[in-house]
Structures are given as C-alpha cells and as structure tokens.
XYZ file of C-alpha atoms in Angstrom:
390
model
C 23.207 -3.095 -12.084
C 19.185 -1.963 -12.155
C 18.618 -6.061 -10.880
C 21.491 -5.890 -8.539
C 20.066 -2.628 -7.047
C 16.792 -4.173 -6.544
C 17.763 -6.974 -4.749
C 19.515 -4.226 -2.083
C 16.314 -2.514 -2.100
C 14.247 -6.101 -1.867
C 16.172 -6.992 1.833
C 14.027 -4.561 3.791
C 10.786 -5.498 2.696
C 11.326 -9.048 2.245
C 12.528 -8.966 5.748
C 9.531 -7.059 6.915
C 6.670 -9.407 4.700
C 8.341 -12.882 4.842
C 7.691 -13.691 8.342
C 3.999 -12.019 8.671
C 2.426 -15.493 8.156
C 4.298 -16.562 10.920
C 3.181 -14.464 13.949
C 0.203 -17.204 15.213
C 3.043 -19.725 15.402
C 5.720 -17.259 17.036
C 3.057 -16.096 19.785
C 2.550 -19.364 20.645
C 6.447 -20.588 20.556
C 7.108 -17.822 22.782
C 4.282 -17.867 24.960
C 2.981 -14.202 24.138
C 0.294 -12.813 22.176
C -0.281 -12.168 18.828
C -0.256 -8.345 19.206
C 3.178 -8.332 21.129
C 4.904 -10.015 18.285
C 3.547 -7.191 16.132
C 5.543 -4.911 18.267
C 8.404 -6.845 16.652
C 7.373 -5.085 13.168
C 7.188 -1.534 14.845
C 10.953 -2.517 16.524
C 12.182 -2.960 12.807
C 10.324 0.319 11.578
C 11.791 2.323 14.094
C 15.226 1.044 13.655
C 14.872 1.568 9.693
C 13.368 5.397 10.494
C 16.383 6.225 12.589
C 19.397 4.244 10.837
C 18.669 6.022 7.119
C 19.051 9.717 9.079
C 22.495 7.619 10.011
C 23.534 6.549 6.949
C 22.644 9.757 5.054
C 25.489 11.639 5.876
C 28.093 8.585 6.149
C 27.181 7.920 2.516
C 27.384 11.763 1.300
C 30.296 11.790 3.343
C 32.352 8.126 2.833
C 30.978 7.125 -0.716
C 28.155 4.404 -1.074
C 30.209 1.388 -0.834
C 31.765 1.046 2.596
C 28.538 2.181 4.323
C 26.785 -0.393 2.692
C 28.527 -3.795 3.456
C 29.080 -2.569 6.848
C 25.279 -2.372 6.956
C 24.987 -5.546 5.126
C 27.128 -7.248 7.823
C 25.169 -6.044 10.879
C 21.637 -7.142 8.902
C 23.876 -10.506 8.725
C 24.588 -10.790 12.289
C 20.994 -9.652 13.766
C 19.970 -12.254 11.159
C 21.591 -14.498 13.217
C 20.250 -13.223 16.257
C 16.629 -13.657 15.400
C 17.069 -17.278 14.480
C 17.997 -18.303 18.205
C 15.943 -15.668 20.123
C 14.168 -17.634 22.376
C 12.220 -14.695 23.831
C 9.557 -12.059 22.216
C 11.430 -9.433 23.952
C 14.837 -10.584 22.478
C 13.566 -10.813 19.377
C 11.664 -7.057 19.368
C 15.188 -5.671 20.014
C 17.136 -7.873 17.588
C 14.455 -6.486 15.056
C 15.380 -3.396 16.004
C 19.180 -3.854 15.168
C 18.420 -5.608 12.090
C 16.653 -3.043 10.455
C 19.694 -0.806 11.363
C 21.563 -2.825 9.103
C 19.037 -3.647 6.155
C 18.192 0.088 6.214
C 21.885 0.886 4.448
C 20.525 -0.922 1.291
C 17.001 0.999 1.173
C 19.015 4.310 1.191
C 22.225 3.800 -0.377
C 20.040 2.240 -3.475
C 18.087 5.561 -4.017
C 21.255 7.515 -4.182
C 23.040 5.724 -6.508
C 19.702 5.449 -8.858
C 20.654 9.406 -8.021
C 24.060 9.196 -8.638
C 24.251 6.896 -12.263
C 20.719 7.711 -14.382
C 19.569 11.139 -15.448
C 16.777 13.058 -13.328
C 14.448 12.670 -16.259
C 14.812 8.540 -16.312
C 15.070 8.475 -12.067
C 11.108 8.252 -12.345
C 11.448 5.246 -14.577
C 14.270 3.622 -13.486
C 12.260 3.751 -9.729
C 9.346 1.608 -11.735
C 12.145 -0.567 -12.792
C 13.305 -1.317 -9.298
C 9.491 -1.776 -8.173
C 9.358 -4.446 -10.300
C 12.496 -6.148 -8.421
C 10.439 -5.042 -5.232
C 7.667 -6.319 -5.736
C 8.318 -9.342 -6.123
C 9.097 -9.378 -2.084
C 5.448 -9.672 -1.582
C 4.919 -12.411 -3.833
C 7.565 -14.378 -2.753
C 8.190 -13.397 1.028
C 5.206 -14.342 2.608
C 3.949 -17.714 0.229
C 7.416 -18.992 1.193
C 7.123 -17.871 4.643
C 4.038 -19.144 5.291
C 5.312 -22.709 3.619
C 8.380 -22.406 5.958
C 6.835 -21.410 9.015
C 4.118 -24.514 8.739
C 6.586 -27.201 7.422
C 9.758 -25.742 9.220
C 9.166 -23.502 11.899
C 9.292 -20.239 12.161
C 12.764 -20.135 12.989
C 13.439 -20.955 9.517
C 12.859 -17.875 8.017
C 15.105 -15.961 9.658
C 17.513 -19.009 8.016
C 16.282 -17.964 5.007
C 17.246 -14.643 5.758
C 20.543 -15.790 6.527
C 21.078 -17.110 3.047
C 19.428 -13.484 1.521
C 21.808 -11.495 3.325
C 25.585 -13.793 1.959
C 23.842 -12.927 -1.443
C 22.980 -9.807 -1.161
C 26.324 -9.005 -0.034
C 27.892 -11.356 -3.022
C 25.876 -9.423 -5.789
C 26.630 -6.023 -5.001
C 30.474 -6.873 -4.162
C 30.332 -8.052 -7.941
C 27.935 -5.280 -10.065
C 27.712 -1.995 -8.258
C 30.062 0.436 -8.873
C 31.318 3.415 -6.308
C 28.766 6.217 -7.307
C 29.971 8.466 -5.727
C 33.758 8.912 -4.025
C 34.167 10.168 -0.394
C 33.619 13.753 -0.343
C 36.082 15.360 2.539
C 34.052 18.373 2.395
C 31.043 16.982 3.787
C 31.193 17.509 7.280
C 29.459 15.180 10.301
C 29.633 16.958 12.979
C 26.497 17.673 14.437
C 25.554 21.688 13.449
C 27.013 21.218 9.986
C 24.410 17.712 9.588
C 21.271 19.487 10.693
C 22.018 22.292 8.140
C 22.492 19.708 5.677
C 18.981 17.990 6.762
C 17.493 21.568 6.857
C 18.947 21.983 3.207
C 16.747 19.083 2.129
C 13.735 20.557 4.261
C 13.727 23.680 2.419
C 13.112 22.610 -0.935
C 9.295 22.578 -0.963
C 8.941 19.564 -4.079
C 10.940 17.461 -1.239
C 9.091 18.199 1.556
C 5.615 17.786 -0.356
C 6.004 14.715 -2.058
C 8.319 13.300 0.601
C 5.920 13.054 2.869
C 3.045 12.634 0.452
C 4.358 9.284 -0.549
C 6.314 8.452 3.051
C 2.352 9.035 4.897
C 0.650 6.774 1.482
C 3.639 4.102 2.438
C 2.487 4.265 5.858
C -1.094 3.205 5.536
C 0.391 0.277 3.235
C 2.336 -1.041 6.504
C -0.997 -0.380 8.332
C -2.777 -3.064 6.712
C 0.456 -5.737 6.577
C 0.030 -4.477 10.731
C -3.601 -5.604 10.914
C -3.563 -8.236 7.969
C -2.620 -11.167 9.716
C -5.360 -10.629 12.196
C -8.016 -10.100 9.812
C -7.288 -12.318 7.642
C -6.397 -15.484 9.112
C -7.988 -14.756 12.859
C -11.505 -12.970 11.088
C -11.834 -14.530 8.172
C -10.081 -17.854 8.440
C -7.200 -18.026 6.049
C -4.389 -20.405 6.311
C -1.033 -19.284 6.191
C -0.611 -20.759 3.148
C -4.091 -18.606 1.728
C -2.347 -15.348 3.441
C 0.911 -15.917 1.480
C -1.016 -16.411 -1.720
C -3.279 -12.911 -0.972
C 0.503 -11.063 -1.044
C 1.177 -12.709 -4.093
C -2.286 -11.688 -5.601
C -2.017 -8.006 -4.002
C 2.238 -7.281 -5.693
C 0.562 -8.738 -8.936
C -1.394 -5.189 -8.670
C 1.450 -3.070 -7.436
C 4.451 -4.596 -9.788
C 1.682 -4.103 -13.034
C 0.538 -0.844 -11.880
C 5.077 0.041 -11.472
C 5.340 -1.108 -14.587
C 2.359 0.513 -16.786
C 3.595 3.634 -15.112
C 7.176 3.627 -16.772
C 4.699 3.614 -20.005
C 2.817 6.268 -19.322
C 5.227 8.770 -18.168
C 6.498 8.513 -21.845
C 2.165 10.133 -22.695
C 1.359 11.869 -19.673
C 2.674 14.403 -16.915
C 4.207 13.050 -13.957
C 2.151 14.789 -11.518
C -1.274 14.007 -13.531
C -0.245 10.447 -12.671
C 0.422 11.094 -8.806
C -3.095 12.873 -8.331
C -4.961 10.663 -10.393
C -3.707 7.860 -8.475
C -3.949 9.442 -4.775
C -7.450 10.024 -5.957
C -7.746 6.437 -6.017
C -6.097 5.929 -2.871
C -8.340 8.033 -1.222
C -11.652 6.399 -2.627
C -10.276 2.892 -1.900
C -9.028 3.835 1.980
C -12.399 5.355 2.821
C -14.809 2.827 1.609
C -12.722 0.253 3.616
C -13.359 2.359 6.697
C -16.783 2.847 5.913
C -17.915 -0.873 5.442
C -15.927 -1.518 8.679
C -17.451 0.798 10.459
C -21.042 -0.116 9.421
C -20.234 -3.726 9.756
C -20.579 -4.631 6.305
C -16.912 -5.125 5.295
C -16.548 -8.830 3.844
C -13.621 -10.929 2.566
C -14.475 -9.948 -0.972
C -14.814 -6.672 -0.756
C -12.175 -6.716 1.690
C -9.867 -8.356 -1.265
C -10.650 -6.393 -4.185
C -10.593 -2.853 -2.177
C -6.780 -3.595 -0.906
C -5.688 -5.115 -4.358
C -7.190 -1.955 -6.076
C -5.224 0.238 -3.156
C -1.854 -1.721 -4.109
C -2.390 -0.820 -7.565
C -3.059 2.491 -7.198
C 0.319 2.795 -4.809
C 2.156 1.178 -7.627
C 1.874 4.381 -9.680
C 2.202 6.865 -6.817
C 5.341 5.434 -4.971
C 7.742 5.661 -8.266
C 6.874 8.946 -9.425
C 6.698 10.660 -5.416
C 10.241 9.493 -4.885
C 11.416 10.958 -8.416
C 10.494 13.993 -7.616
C 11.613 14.360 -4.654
C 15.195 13.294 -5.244
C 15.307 15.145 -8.342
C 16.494 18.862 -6.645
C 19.354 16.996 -5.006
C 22.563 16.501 -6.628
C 25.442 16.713 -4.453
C 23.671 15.938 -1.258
C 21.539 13.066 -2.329
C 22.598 10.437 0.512
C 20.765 13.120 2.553
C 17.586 13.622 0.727
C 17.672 9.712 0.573
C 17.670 9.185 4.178
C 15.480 11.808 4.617
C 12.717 10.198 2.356
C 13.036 6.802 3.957
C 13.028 7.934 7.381
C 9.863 9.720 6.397
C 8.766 6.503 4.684
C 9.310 4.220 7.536
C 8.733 6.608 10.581
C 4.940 6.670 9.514
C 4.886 3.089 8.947
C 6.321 2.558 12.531
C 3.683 4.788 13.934
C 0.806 3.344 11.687
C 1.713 0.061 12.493
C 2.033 0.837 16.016
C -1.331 2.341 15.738
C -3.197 -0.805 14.277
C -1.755 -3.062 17.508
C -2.885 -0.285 20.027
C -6.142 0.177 18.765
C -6.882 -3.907 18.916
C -10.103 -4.239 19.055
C -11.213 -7.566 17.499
C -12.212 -6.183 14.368
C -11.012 -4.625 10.936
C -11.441 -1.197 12.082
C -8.026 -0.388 13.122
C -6.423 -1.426 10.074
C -8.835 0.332 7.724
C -9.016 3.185 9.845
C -5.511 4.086 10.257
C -5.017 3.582 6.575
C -7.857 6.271 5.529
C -5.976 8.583 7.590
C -2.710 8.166 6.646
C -4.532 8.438 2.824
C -6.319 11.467 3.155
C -3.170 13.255 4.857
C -1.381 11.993 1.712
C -3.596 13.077 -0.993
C -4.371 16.634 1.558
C -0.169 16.798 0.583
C -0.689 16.564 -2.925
C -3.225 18.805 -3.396
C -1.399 21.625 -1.300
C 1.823 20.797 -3.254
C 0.478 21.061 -6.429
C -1.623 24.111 -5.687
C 1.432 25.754 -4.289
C 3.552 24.456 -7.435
C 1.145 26.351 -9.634
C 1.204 29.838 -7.899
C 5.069 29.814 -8.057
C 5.160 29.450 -11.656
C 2.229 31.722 -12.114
C-alpha cells in the first residue's frame, strides 16, 4: 500500500524532472528559446496549484477513489497530447491540463496517509513515501536525458504514457477506499470557502504549510534555472545533468530516511529548525558567491546537494504537522498544502525565467528568498507555539 502510494505521489514529480534535460533539444525542435519552454514548467505548476483546491473538496466529498482515476485518466490523455504537440505554445497548455490530472495523485495520497496510519506515524510514514519519491530524481532525468539524446524528446512523454497505464493498474489493485463519500460535505461555493477557511484557521497549518510549501518552492527554483546553469554555464551534457539529479535525491532520500530514525530520539520540531537552519546557510552562500562572481561548479554542487539534504528532513516532518489537526476534512487540508506547495513553485520558477540574465543569479537568488521566508515561518510558528502553551 505505502509503495503503491508512492508511486501516485512519484507521477507529479517524475513528470515535472524527467524531461528537464530535454529543454535545449525541445527549443530547438520547436523553434523557440530555451526560456519559453521553461514557461512549460510554470504551465504545469499552475495547473497542479489550482487542480488540488479542485480535488480537495471532491475527495472530502466523493471518497478518494473515483476522484483519483478520473484524474489519472486526464494525466493519461494530456500525456498523449504532449507527445504530438508540435508547437511550444501547444505544449505550455497541454502542460497545463496535465498537471490537472497528475495533481489528483499528489493530494489524494496525503489524505489517505491521513485517512489509514495514526497522526503519530503520519511523520514517518511521509519519510517512507520520500523514499518512493525520491527516487523520481534519480531516475527521471538520467533516463530522460538518455531518451531525449538517443530518442527524442518526444519520447518521454512516451514514457509517460507507459507511467500513467501503471499507475492506474497499481492503485486499481492495492489501495483501498479510505474514506466513503460523505453526503454531508457540501460543494457549493459559500459552504467550500468555509471549509478552506476551516483549514486557514488552525495556526500549526497555516505555519508549517507554508513554511514547507515556500522551502518547496526554492527547490523548483533551482530545477527552473538548473538546466541553464548547468549545461549552458558550466557545460554539462545531458547525460552529466541526469547523473547531478541522481547525486542530489541520493541526499534528499538519505536525509527522508535518517529522519524516520530520529523522530524515534528527538522532537519533531527540533528537527524542522535545525534543518531550516541549514537551508538558510546553504541558500545564502549560493547567492553570495553568485553575486560576487565567485560561484563555481564545485561549490555550486556540494551547496545544492547539502540544500537537498537538508529539505529531506524538513519536507516529511512540515507536512505531518500540518495534516495532523485535520481529521474529517483532510482532502481539504491536503489540497490546501499542495496548492501552497506548488503555487510558490509556479511563481519561483516563473521568477528564475523572468529574471534571465545569463548568469546563476536568478536561480540562487530566488531560492535564498523563498528560504529565508521559510525559516522567518518557522521561527514565528514556533515562537507563537510556545506562548500558547505558556
């Protein structure tokens, strides 16, 4: 079941990562630029932002398992759709309507983690996921990068294809209905916002919501500017820039893992502020050496893998605690902390193609931002955390 819902949390990343390597290639098929086919990436962010505050309420409201495989079906069909665009544009909006459908997955899979483990294992059973997760990184953008060079790009969306029939096959077969259609749930309009504002007003959501949605956020801002930098500035092959996402979820699926250790030894929020710490001390020395011109492929390399890590530990335990209020309204708090998740990511990732400049500064910039308005989160929610039980 944990496997099976890892592999429905795996389709939105691995459709976001595996086709990265790919974009020098795709400019040139389509006769654009570089930077327009990275609006392609903010077209699938902004489609996965909006669909979870869509699916929320159908899932609280329907049960988990018809929202899902008709989500399933329309990532299917856009699937499709990619593979024959034969335009940028067509292919920005079919990214848009494919992360409508991949998005079901990313929230349906929180709730049920919601719905079938106790709030004191939802921490570690998040880890356990990670671990399925991460492997996206390692995998997506090695084989995409091997695809795109041997096959065309066109291939991967192919690939996706295939992803999608067994995504659809393996949770047909091993998850269970969660949770059955509640007819009390309402969906029209007023009684939806006051189920949203339900979720807003329960200050451990809203803190570490958007404490980890805003860390997620400068993640996406460097797969944004990554391509650039590292194959345009520093001269990596495709094959190289698959390999560096392998070495980088090494750090992040280690660092998920340790964590489901140490939450046996230490307090869950010691872990989240030691590791936004990190964050924060990683995402501003990038900046810095960019902006004094002294940022290098190796330091460059070991500052992002150490990042990764240090996200590895804060992503599990931010979503734990902010699901953990919710009981019978967890499809809502689930779409709420995905939207949160990918909105930023849309608008950091936006942010790193706007601010093209030729250089590393827009990536590393936009992710000490996003860093120290995480860890700024943190420290206010822990600070207020301590004068209400005071």
């Amino acid at each position: 079941m944990i496997l099976s819902l890892g592999v429905l949390s795996a389709v939105g990343p691995f459709s976001i990562d595996m086709y990265l390597p790919a974009f020098p290639v795709m400019a040139e098929d389509l006769n654009t630029t570089v930077p327009h086919i990275q609006l392609s990436l903010s077209s699938y962010f902004i489609g996965i932002s909006l669909g979870q505050l869509i699916y929320g309420p159908l899932i609280d409201r329907f049960g988990r398992l018809i929202p899902l495989f008709t989500g399933l079906f329309i990532y299917l069909l856009t699937c499709i759709a990619c593979a024959f665009a034969n335009t940028a544009d067509t292919l920005i909006v079919m990214r848009f309507f494919q992360a409508l459908g991949s998005c079901a997955g990313m929230v349906i899979s929180r709730a049920m983690v919601r719905d079938i483990f106790p709030v004191s294992e939802n921490a570690r059973i998040f880890s356990l996921l990670m671990l399925v997760i991460g492997v996206s990184p390692i995998l997506a953008p090695t084989l995409g990068g091997y695809m795109s060079s041997g096959l065309g790009w066109r291939s991967i969306f192919i690939f996706l294809i295939v992803l999608a029939v067994f995504t659809i096959y393996m949770c047909y077969k091993y998850l269970p209905e969660s949770k059955p259609a509640d007819k009390t749930m309402s969906l029209k309009p007023k009684a939806v916002l006051q189920d949203f504002w339900f979720a807003f007003s329960e200050p451990r959501f809203i803190y570490y919501a958007l404490a980890g949605g805003i860390a997620s956020a400068a993640m996406f801002a460097y797969i944004a500017g990554s391509t650039f930098v590292f194959i345009e500035l520093f001269g990596f092959t495709e094959k190289q820039y698959g390999w560096l996402f392998a070495l980088n979820a090494i750090g992040l699926i280690s660092a998920s893992q340790l964590n489901s250790k140490l939450l046996k030894k230490y307090p869950i929020g010691m872990i989240i502020k030691n590791s936004s710490r990190v964050q924060l001390a990683t995402a501003l020395l990038l900046a810095i050496l960019s902006v004094t011109q002294l940022l290098n492929v190796y330091s460059t390399l070991v500052l992002i893998w150490i990042f990764m890590s240090a996200l590895g530990f804060f992503s599990p335990n931010t979503s734990a605690l902010s699901m953990a209020p919710f009981d019978k309204k967890a499809g809502i708090a689930s779409a709420l902390l995905g939207c949160f998740q990918m909105l930023f990511s849309a608008l950091a990732s936006f942010a790193v193609s706007f601010l093209h400049d030729g250089t590393a500064l827009p990536m590393t910039s936009v992710m000490a931002f996003c860093i120290i308005c995480s860890f700024s989160l943190v420290y206010i929610g822990q600070r207020q955390a301590k004068k209400y039980q005071a």
